[in-house]
Coordinates of C-alpha atoms in Angstrom, one line a residue:
X23 CA 0.8 19.6 0.5
X24 CA 3.4 22.2 -1.2
X25 CA 5.5 21.7 -4.0
X26 CA 9.3 21.8 -3.8
X27 CA 12.4 20.0 -5.3
X28 CA 15.0 18.1 -3.5
X29 CA 17.2 14.5 -5.0
X30 CA 17.9 11.9 -2.9
X31 CA 20.6 9.9 -4.2
X32 CA 22.6 6.6 -3.3
X33 CA 26.1 5.4 -4.9
X34 CA 27.6 2.8 -4.1
X35 CA 31.2 2.7 -2.6
X36 CA 34.0 -0.4 -2.0
X37 CA 36.2 -0.3 1.2
X38 CA 39.0 -2.7 1.6
X39 CA 39.6 -2.6 5.2
X40 CA 37.4 -3.5 8.0
X41 CA 36.3 -0.6 10.1
X42 CA 36.7 0.1 13.4
X43 CA 34.0 0.4 16.1
X44 CA 32.3 3.6 15.7
X45 CA 33.6 4.6 12.9
X46 CA 33.7 4.5 9.1
X47 CA 35.8 2.1 6.9
X48 CA 39.1 3.9 6.4
X49 CA 40.1 5.5 3.2
X50 CA 41.0 4.3 0.2
X51 CA 37.5 3.8 -1.2
X52 CA 36.7 3.0 -4.8
X53 CA 33.0 3.7 -6.7
X54 CA 31.6 1.2 -7.9
X55 CA 29.0 0.9 -11.0
X56 CA 25.2 1.4 -10.3
X57 CA 23.0 3.4 -7.4
X58 CA 19.7 5.2 -7.4
X59 CA 18.0 8.1 -7.0
X60 CA 14.7 10.0 -6.6
X61 CA 13.5 13.1 -7.3
X62 CA 10.9 14.6 -4.4
X63 CA 8.9 17.2 -5.7
X64 CA 6.0 17.5 -3.0
X65 CA 6.3 17.7 0.6
X66 CA 3.8 17.3 3.2
X67 CA 4.6 19.0 6.9
X68 CA 3.0 17.2 9.8
X69 CA 3.5 19.9 12.4
X70 CA 5.7 19.0 15.4
X71 CA 2.6 19.5 18.0
X72 CA 0.4 17.1 16.1
X73 CA -1.8 15.2 18.5
X74 CA -0.7 11.6 18.1
X75 CA -2.8 10.2 21.1
X76 CA -5.8 9.4 18.9
X77 CA -3.7 8.7 15.8
X78 CA -0.4 7.3 14.1
X79 CA 3.0 9.1 15.3
X80 CA 4.2 11.5 13.3
X81 CA 6.5 8.8 11.4
X82 CA 3.5 6.2 10.3
X83 CA 1.1 9.5 9.8
X84 CA 3.6 10.3 6.6
X85 CA 3.4 6.6 5.8
X86 CA -0.4 6.4 5.8
X87 CA -0.8 9.7 3.8
X88 CA 1.4 8.4 1.5
X89 CA -0.6 5.0 1.4
X90 CA -3.9 6.6 1.3
X91 CA -2.6 8.1 -2.0
X92 CA -1.4 5.2 -3.2
X93 CA -4.7 3.8 -3.0
X94 CA -7.2 6.6 -3.7
X95 CA -5.3 7.4 -7.1
X96 CA -1.6 7.1 -7.9
X97 CA -0.1 3.8 -7.4
X98 CA 3.4 4.7 -8.2
X99 CA 4.2 7.3 -5.2
X100 CA 6.6 6.9 -2.9
X101 CA 7.6 8.8 0.3
X102 CA 11.3 8.0 -0.4
X103 CA 12.9 10.4 2.8
X104 CA 11.5 12.4 6.1
X105 CA 13.1 15.9 6.8
X106 CA 12.9 17.8 10.2
X107 CA 13.7 20.7 7.9
X108 CA 11.5 22.1 4.8
X109 CA 13.6 20.9 1.5
X110 CA 13.8 24.6 0.5
X111 CA 15.5 25.7 3.3
X112 CA 17.6 22.7 4.2
X113 CA 20.3 23.5 1.8
X114 CA 21.2 26.8 3.5
X115 CA 19.6 26.9 7.2
X116 CA 22.1 27.3 10.1
X117 CA 21.5 24.1 11.8
X118 CA 22.3 20.3 10.5
X119 CA 19.0 18.7 9.3
X120 CA 18.5 15.2 9.8
X121 CA 17.2 12.8 7.2
X122 CA 15.6 9.5 7.6
X123 CA 15.6 7.8 4.0
X124 CA 12.4 5.6 4.3
X125 CA 10.8 3.7 1.0
X126 CA 13.7 3.5 -1.2
X127 CA 13.5 0.1 -3.1
X128 CA 14.4 1.0 -6.4
X129 CA 13.2 -2.4 -7.7
X130 CA 9.2 -2.1 -7.1
X131 CA 6.8 -4.3 -8.7
X132 CA 5.5 -2.9 -12.0
X133 CA 1.4 -3.3 -12.8
X134 CA 0.3 -2.8 -16.2
X135 CA -1.5 0.2 -14.9
X136 CA -1.3 4.3 -15.9
X137 CA -0.1 6.4 -13.5
X138 CA -3.0 8.4 -12.4
X139 CA -3.6 12.1 -12.5
X140 CA -3.5 13.0 -9.0
X141 CA -6.7 15.6 -8.6
X142 CA -8.6 17.9 -6.0
X143 CA -11.4 15.4 -6.0
X144 CA -8.5 12.4 -4.6
X145 CA -7.4 14.9 -1.8
X146 CA -10.9 15.8 -0.7
X147 CA -11.4 12.2 -0.1
X148 CA -8.0 11.7 1.7
X149 CA -9.0 14.4 3.7
X150 CA -12.8 13.3 4.4
X151 CA -11.6 9.9 5.3
X152 CA -7.8 9.6 6.7
X153 CA -9.0 10.3 10.3
X154 CA -11.4 7.5 10.6
X155 CA -9.8 5.0 8.6
X156 CA -7.1 5.6 10.7
X157 CA -8.8 4.2 13.5
X158 CA -10.0 1.2 11.6
X159 CA -6.7 0.8 11.2
X160 CA -6.2 0.3 15.4
X161 CA -9.7 -1.6 15.8
X162 CA -10.0 -3.8 12.9
X163 CA -6.8 -6.3 12.7
X164 CA -8.9 -7.5 9.4
X165 CA -8.8 -4.5 8.0
X166 CA -5.1 -3.3 8.6
X167 CA -4.0 -6.5 7.1
X168 CA -5.8 -6.0 4.3
X169 CA -4.7 -2.7 3.8
X170 CA -1.5 -3.3 4.8
X171 CA -1.3 -6.1 2.4
X172 CA -2.5 -3.9 -0.8
X173 CA 0.4 -1.3 0.0
X174 CA 3.0 -4.0 0.4
X175 CA 2.0 -6.0 -2.5
X176 CA 3.4 -2.9 -4.4
X177 CA 7.0 -3.0 -3.0
X178 CA 6.8 -7.3 -3.7
X179 CA 9.4 -7.6 -6.3
X180 CA 7.6 -11.0 -7.5
X181 CA 4.0 -11.1 -8.9
X182 CA 3.2 -14.5 -7.6
X183 CA 4.3 -13.3 -4.0
X184 CA 2.5 -10.1 -4.3
X185 CA -1.0 -12.5 -5.4
X186 CA -0.4 -14.4 -2.3
X187 CA 0.0 -11.5 -0.1
X188 CA -2.9 -9.5 -1.8
X189 CA -5.2 -12.8 -1.2
X190 CA -3.9 -13.3 2.0
X191 CA -5.6 -9.9 3.1
X192 CA -8.6 -10.5 1.3
X193 CA -9.2 -14.3 3.4
X194 CA -8.9 -12.5 6.6
X195 CA -12.5 -10.5 5.9
X196 CA -14.0 -12.8 3.0
X197 CA -13.3 -16.2 4.5
X198 CA -16.0 -17.9 6.4
X199 CA -14.1 -21.1 6.8
X200 CA -11.7 -23.7 5.7
X201 CA -14.2 -25.5 3.4
X202 CA -15.2 -24.6 -0.1
X203 CA -13.5 -21.5 0.2
X204 CA -13.3 -20.5 -3.6
X205 CA -17.2 -20.5 -3.8
X206 CA -17.2 -18.8 -0.4
X207 CA -15.2 -16.1 -0.7
X208 CA -15.9 -15.2 -3.8
X209 CA -19.5 -15.0 -3.3
X210 CA -18.9 -13.0 -0.3
X211 CA -16.9 -10.6 -2.2
X212 CA -19.5 -10.2 -5.0
X213 CA -22.4 -9.7 -2.5
X214 CA -20.4 -7.1 -1.0
X215 CA -19.9 -4.8 -3.6
X216 CA -22.9 -5.8 -5.8
X217 CA -26.5 -6.2 -5.0
X218 CA -28.4 -9.1 -6.0
X219 CA -28.4 -8.8 -10.2
X220 CA -26.8 -10.3 -12.9
X221 CA -23.8 -8.3 -12.3
X222 CA -23.5 -9.6 -9.2
X223 CA -23.3 -12.9 -10.9
X224 CA -20.9 -12.1 -13.5
X225 CA -18.5 -10.6 -10.6
X226 CA -18.7 -14.0 -8.7
X227 CA -17.2 -15.8 -11.5
X228 CA -14.8 -13.2 -12.2
X229 CA -13.4 -13.5 -8.6
X230 CA -13.7 -17.3 -8.7
X231 CA -10.8 -17.5 -11.5
X232 CA -8.9 -14.6 -9.6
X233 CA -8.8 -17.3 -6.8
X234 CA -7.8 -19.8 -8.9
X235 CA -4.6 -17.8 -10.4
X236 CA -4.3 -17.3 -6.9
X237 CA -4.3 -21.1 -6.1
X238 CA -1.9 -21.4 -9.0
X239 CA 0.7 -19.0 -7.5
X240 CA 0.9 -21.1 -3.9
X241 CA 1.5 -24.1 -5.7
X242 CA 4.0 -22.8 -8.7
X243 CA 1.8 -23.9 -11.7
X244 CA 1.1 -21.8 -14.5
X245 CA -0.9 -18.9 -14.5
X246 CA -1.6 -16.0 -16.0
X247 CA -0.1 -13.8 -13.2
X248 CA 0.2 -10.0 -14.6
X249 CA -3.5 -10.0 -15.6
X250 CA -4.3 -12.1 -12.4
X251 CA -2.5 -9.6 -10.3
X252 CA -3.2 -6.4 -11.9
X253 CA -7.2 -7.3 -11.6
X254 CA -6.5 -8.8 -7.8
X255 CA -5.2 -5.3 -7.1
X256 CA -8.3 -3.4 -8.6
X257 CA -10.9 -6.0 -6.8
X258 CA -8.8 -5.2 -3.2
X259 CA -8.4 -1.3 -4.1
X260 CA -12.4 -1.5 -4.6
X261 CA -13.1 -3.4 -1.4
X262 CA -10.8 -1.1 0.8
X263 CA -12.2 2.1 -0.5
X264 CA -15.7 0.8 -0.1
X265 CA -14.8 0.1 3.9
X266 CA -13.2 3.2 4.2
X267 CA -16.5 5.2 2.8
X268 CA -19.0 2.8 4.8
X269 CA -16.6 3.2 7.9
X270 CA -17.5 -0.2 8.6
X271 CA -15.6 -3.4 8.3
X272 CA -18.2 -6.2 7.3
X273 CA -18.5 -9.3 9.5
X274 CA -19.3 -12.4 8.6
X275 CA -23.1 -11.9 9.6
X276 CA -22.7 -8.8 7.3
X277 CA -21.9 -11.2 4.2
X278 CA -24.4 -14.0 5.0
X279 CA -27.0 -11.2 4.9
X280 CA -26.0 -9.9 2.0
X281 CA -25.4 -13.0 0.4
X282 CA -28.6 -14.6 1.1
X283 CA -30.5 -11.3 0.7
X284 CA -31.1 -10.2 4.2
X285 CA -31.3 -6.8 6.0

């Protein structure tokens, strides 16, 4: 990661005649109000000879690194554009640089969470875990679903849909059966995060209330969406970080043993 500066901008234009195949719409063009832009202040270099045999391809490596930044510390960080040339030299290089917009939706979900300061410890955490966690993404469909649900919830404009997305991801790991979902899912999560104690009992009750909010969102009844969404997102982050640090996705046997006090 190195400091840099670039600005990706998108302005809206109107054309008034159809385009011929392979050509732009003919003039005249007129400006429309609106548009959006992004300041780019940090760049990450992925070498062209990076070995992708046991990892993601280079484009998805960029997403994976930024998604881990969002998970660990800074949920507002995005990767608006990919470039084949360092931004510092792109303006005056001899070749024509190639830019590919990536995460450019300006209408993202607004969580009532203060943006975090990215610390050295966060980067060290990513450096330690990004490869093993990437292996979990490829080997465990349940982990991949939960991780992507967490990350994509930030790009979902509707809070109810974001809440359902998060709970859909949680249920891939913590849902034992179709019966008694509310209790078993909340009990499994509490047992995963806390040892037998009053804290586990309290956490189970809190998670059960969050599941009620999920059900309310699913059935379009009234729910306290902002608070429930914020707390559910924090719950998912805790579970994902625990899985990544353990380098293990809990199985149903694991969860049953923890729930019942087994080894």
